[in-house]
Short mmCIF file of C-alpha atoms and ligand atoms in Angstrom, two decimals:
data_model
loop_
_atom_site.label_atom_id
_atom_site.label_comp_id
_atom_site.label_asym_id
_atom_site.label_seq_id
_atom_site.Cartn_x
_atom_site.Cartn_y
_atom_site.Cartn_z
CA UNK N 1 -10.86 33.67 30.88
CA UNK N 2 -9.18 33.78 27.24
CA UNK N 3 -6.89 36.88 26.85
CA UNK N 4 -8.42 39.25 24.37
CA UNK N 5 -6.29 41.08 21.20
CA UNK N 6 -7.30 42.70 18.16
CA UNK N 7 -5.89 44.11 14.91
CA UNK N 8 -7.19 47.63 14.28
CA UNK N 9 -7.04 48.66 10.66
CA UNK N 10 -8.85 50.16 7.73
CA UNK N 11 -9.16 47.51 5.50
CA UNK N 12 -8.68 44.90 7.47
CA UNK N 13 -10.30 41.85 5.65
CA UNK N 14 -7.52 40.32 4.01
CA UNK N 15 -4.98 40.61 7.30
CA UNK N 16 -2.48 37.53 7.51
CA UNK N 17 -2.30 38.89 11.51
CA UNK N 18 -5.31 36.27 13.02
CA UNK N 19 -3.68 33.71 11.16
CA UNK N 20 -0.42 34.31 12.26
CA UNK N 21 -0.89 35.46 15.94
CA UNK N 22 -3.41 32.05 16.23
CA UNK N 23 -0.66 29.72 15.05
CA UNK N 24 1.73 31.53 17.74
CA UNK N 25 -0.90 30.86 20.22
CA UNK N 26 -1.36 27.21 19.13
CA UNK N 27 2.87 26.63 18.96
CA UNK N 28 3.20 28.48 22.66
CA UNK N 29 -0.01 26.83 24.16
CA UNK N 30 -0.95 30.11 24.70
CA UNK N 31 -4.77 31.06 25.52
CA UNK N 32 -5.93 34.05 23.48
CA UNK N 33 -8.19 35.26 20.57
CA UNK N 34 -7.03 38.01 17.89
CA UNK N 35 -9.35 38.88 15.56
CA UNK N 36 -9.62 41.73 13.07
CA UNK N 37 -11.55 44.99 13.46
CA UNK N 38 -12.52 47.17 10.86
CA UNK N 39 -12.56 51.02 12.71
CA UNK N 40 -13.76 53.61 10.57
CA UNK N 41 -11.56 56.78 9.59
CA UNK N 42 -12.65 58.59 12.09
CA UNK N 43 -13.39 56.05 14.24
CA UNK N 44 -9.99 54.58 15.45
CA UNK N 45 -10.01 55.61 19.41
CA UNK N 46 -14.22 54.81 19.66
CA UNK N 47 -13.29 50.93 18.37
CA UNK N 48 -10.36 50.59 20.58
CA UNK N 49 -12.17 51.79 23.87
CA UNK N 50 -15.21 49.80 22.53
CA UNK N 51 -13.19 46.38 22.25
CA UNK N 52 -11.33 47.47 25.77
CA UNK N 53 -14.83 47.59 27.34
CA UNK N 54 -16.54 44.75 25.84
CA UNK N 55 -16.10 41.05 25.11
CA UNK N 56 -16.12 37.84 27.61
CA UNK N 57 -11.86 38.10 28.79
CA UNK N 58 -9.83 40.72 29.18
CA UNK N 59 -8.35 42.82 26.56
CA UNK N 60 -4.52 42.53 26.82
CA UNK N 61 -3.43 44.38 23.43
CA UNK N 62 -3.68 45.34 19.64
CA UNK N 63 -1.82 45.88 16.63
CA UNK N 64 -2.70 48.40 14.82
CA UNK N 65 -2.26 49.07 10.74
CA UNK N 66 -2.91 51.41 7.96
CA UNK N 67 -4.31 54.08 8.28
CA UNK N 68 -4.25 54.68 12.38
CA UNK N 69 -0.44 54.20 13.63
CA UNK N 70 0.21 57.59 14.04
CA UNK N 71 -3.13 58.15 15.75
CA UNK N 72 -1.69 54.92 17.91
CA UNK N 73 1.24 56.65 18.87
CA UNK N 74 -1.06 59.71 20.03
CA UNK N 75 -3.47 57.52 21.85
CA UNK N 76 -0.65 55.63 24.04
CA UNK N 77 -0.27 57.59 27.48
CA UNK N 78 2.96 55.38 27.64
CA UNK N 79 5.52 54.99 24.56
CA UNK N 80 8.69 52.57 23.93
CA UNK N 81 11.79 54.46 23.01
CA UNK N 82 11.51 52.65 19.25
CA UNK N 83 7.82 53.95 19.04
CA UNK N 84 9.01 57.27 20.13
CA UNK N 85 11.75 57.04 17.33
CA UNK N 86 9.59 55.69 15.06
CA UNK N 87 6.52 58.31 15.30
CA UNK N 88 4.27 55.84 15.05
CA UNK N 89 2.41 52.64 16.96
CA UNK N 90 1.84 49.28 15.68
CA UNK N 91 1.29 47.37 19.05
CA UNK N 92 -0.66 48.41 22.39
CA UNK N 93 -0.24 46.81 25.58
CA UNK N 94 -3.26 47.35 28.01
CA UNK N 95 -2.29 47.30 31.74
CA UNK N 96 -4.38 48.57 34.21
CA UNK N 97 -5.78 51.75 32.77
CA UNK N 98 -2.39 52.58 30.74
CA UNK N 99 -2.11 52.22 27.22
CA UNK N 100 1.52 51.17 26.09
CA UNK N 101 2.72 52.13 22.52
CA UNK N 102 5.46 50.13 21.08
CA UNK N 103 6.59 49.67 17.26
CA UNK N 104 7.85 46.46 16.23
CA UNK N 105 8.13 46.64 12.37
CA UNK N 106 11.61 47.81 12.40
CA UNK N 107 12.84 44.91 14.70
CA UNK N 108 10.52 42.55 12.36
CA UNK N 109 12.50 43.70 9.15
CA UNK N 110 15.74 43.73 11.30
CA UNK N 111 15.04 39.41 12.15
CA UNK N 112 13.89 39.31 8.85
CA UNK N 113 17.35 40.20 6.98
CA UNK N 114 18.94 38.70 9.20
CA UNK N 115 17.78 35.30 10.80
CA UNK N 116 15.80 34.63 8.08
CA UNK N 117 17.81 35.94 5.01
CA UNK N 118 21.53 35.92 6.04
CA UNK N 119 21.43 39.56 5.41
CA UNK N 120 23.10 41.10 8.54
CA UNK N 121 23.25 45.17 8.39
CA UNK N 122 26.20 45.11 10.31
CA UNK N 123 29.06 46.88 7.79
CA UNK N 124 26.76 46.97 5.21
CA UNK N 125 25.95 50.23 3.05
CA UNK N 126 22.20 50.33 3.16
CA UNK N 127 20.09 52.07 0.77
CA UNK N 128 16.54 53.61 2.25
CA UNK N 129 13.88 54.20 -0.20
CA UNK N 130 10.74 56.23 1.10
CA UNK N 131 10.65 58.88 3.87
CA UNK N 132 7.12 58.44 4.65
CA UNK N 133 6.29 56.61 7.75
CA UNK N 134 7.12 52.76 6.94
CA UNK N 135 10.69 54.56 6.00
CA UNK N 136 10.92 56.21 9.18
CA UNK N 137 9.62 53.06 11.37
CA UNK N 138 13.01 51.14 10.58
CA UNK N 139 15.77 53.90 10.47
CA UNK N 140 16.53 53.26 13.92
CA UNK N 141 16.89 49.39 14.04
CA UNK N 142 18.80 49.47 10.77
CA UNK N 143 21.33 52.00 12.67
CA UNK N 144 21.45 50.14 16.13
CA UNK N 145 22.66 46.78 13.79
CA UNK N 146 25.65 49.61 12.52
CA UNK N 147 25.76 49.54 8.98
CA UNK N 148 28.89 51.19 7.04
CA UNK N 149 26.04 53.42 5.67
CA UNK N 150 22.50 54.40 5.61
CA UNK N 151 21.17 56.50 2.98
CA UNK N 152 17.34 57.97 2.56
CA UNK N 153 16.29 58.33 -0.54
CA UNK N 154 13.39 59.80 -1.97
CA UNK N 155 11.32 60.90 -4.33
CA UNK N 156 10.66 64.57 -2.29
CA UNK N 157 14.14 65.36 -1.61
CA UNK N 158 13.37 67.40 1.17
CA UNK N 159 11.61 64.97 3.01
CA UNK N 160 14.62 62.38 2.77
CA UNK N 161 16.97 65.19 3.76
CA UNK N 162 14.65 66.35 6.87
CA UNK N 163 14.51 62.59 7.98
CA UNK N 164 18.03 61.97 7.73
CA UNK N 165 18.86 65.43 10.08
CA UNK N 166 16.10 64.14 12.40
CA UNK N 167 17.81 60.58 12.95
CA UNK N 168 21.43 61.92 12.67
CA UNK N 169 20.63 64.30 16.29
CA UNK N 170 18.68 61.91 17.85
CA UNK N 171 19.68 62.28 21.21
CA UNK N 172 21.00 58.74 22.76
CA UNK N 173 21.43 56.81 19.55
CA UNK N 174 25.04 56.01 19.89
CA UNK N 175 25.46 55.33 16.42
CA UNK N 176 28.65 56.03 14.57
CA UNK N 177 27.32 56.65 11.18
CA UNK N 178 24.49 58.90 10.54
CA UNK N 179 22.09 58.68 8.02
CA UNK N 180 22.42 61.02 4.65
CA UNK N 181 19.58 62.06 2.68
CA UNK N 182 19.23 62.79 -0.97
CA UNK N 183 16.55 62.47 -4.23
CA UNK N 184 16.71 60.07 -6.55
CA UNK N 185 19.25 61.70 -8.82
CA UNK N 186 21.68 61.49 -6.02
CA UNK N 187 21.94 57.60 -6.20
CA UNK N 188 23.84 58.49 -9.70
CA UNK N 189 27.21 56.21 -9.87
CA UNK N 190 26.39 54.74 -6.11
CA UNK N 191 26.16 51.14 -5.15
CA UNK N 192 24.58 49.54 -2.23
CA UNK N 193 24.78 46.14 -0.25
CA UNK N 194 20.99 46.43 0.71
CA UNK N 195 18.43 48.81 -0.64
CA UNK N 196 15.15 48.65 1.33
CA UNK N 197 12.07 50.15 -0.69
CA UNK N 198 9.87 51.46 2.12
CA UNK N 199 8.04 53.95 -0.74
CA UNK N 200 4.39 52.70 -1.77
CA UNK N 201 5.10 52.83 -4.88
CA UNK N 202 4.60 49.00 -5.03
CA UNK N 203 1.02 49.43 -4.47
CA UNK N 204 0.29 50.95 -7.55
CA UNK N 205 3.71 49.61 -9.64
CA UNK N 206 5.16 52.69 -10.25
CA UNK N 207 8.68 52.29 -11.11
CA UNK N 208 10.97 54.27 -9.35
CA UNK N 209 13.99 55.95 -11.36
CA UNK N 210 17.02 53.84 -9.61
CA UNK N 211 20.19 53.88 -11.71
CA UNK N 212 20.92 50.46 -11.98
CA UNK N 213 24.53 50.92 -10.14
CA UNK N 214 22.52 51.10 -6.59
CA UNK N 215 22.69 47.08 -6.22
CA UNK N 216 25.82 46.27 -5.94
CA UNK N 217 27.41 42.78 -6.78
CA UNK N 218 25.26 40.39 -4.23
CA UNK N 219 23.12 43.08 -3.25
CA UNK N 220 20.27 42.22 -1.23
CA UNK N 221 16.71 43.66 -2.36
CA UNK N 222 13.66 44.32 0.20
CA UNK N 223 10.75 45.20 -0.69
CA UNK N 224 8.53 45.70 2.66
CA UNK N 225 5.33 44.89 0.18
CA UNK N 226 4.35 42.03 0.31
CA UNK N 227 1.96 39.21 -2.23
CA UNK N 228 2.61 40.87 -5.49
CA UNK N 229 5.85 40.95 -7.77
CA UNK N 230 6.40 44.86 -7.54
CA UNK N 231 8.38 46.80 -10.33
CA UNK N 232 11.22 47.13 -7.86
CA UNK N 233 11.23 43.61 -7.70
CA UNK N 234 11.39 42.94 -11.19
CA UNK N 235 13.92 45.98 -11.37
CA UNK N 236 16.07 44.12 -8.74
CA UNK N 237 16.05 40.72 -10.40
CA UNK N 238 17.08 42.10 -13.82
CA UNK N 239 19.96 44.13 -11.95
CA UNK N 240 21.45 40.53 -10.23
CA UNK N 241 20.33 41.57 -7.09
CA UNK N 242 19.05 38.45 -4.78
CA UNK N 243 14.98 39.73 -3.90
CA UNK N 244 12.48 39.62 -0.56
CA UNK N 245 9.19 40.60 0.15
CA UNK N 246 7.66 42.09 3.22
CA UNK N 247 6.00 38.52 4.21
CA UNK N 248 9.24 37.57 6.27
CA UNK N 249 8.76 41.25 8.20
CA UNK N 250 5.27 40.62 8.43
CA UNK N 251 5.55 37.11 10.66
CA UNK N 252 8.32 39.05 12.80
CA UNK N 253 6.99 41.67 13.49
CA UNK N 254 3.84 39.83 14.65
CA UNK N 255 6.25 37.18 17.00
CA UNK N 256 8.41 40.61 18.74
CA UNK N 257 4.59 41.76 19.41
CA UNK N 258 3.52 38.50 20.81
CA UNK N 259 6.99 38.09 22.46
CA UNK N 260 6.05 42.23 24.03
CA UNK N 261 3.02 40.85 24.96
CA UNK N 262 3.05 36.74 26.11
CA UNK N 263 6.91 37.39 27.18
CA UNK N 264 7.25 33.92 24.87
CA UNK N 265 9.13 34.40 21.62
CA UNK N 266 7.29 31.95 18.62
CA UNK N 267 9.00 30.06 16.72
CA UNK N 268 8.54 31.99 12.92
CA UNK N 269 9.52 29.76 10.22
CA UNK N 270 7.09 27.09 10.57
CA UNK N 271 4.75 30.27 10.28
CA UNK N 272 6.17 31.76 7.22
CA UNK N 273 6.06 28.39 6.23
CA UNK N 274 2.73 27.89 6.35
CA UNK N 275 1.90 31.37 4.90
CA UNK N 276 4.17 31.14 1.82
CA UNK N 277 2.59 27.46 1.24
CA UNK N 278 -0.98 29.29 1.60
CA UNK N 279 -0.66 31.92 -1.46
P1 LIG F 1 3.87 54.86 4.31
O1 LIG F 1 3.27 54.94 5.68
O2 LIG F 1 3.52 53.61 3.55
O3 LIG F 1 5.35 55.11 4.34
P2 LIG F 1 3.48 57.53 3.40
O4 LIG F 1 3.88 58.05 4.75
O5 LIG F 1 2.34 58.15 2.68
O6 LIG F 1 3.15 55.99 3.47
O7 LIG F 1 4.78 57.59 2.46
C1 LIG F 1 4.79 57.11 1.16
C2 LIG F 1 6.23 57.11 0.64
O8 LIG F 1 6.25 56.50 -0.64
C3 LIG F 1 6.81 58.50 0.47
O9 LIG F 1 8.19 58.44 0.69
C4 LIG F 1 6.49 58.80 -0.99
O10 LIG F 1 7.33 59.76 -1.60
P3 LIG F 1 7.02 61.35 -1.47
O11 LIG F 1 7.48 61.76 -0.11
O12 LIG F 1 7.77 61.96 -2.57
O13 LIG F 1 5.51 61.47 -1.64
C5 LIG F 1 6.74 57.44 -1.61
N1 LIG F 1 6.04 57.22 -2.88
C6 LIG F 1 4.74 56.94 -3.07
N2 LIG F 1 4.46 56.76 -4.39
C7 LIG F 1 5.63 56.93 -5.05
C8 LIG F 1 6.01 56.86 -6.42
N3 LIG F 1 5.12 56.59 -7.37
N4 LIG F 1 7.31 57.08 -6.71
C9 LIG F 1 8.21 57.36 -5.75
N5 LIG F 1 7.92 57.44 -4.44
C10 LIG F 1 6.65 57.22 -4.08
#
């Protein structure tokens, strides 16, 4: 009997994750299927216990996207320390009645920068933009790798400020350096070695007001969107900074699922590969 997963989201149709998780499958010899299910808003718990229930194997796991990782992390009866830390669920794990919540985006972005990129946040003064949920998926990754610095910034002060206190008393992260919050008009005069835009203002190309100081000489520049040039991009470039997209996260965060789930870590680049060759 094929091994069952699933991709819970809301849209869902233009999802790289079938593609990706089917190539893993193919690369591993692996036998599963992973498709993509639309659940509606209010739907998110009825479409999980419906694909649990039904279908010819058995149902092993699921990602889970926009809008319902919070309602993820609520629906786990079981939860990784980085999905407690994290607030939020991207990957289930069925096994035998419990439901496992893990997060694997901020381990994705963390292989991303640095097997993929070069970019290691070890020593590095990191720049945070975006205290919303993609922000606080990754603040404790980045900190485990010990950067010289991590800095929140955001648009709603507050929020970046809150975030930063939240992380910096987190009990058992033995990190030396805590993370500092501030608005935008904080970054005045300060340079980075990585600034991360985790905002979503790259959906709609809003341009964020970063003094152009924040990338330092041979800054790196991520932008976790991926498939489009976003202004921050485009404000990167023009500051020298070298540029990513979220593609590279996207494919890792998919192979430290597969790896949660198969135990078999997939090879990524012949993935990315393929996926950058594709668009
Ligand atoms: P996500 O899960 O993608 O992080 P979210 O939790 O709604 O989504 O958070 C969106 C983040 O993008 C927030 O940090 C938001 O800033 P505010 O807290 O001030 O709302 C930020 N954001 C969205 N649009 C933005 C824009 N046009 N300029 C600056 N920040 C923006």
């Amino acid at each position: 009997m094929t091994d069952r997963y699933a991709l819970f989201g809301n849209p869902v149709g233009h999802s790289k994750s079938p593609r990706i998780h089917t190539l893993f499958a193919k690369q591993t010899g692996q036998d599963l299927s992973y498709e993509a299910i639309l659940a509606p808003d209010d739907g998110f718990a009825a479409a999980v216990t419906a694909f649990v229930a039904n279908g010819k194997g058995p149902a092993r796991g699921a990602n889970v996207t926009v809008p319902f990782k919070e309602e993820a992390f609520r629906l786990a009866t079981k939860l990784t320390s980085r999905a407690e830390a994290a607030g939020a669920v991207n990957t289930l794990s069925f096994d035998a009645g419990a439901v496992i919540g893990d997060n694997t985006d901020g381990a994705g972005l963390v292989r991303d920068l640095k097997t993929n990129l070069g970019c290691d946040p070890a020593g590095r003064r990191i720049l945070l933009l975006g205290a919303g949920g993609a922000a606080r998926g990754v603040i404790l990754p980045l900190l485990l790798e010990n950067p010289a610095e991590l800095l929140i910034a955001n648009r709603t002060e507050e929020t970046a400020a809150r975030l930063a206190l939240e992380f910096g008393r987190l009990p058992g992260c033995a990190v030396a350096v805590k993370p500092d919050g501030t608005g935008f008009p904080g970054l005045a005069g300060r340079s980075f070695d990585l600034v991360i835009n985790a905002t979503s203002a790259g959906l709609d190309n809003a341009v964020l007001p970063l003094p152009t100081s924040v990338f330092a000489p041979r800054c790196v520049a991520y932008e976790m969107v991926y498939g489009r040039e976003t202004a921050f991009m485009a404000q990167a470039r023009t500051a020298g900074a070298r540029v990513a997209d979220g593609l590279g996260m996207l494919v890792e965060q998919a192979a430290e699922a597969f790896f949660v789930w198969r135990g078999v870590r997939p090879h990524t680049a012949p993935v990315l590969a393929a996926l950058k060759s594709a668009s």
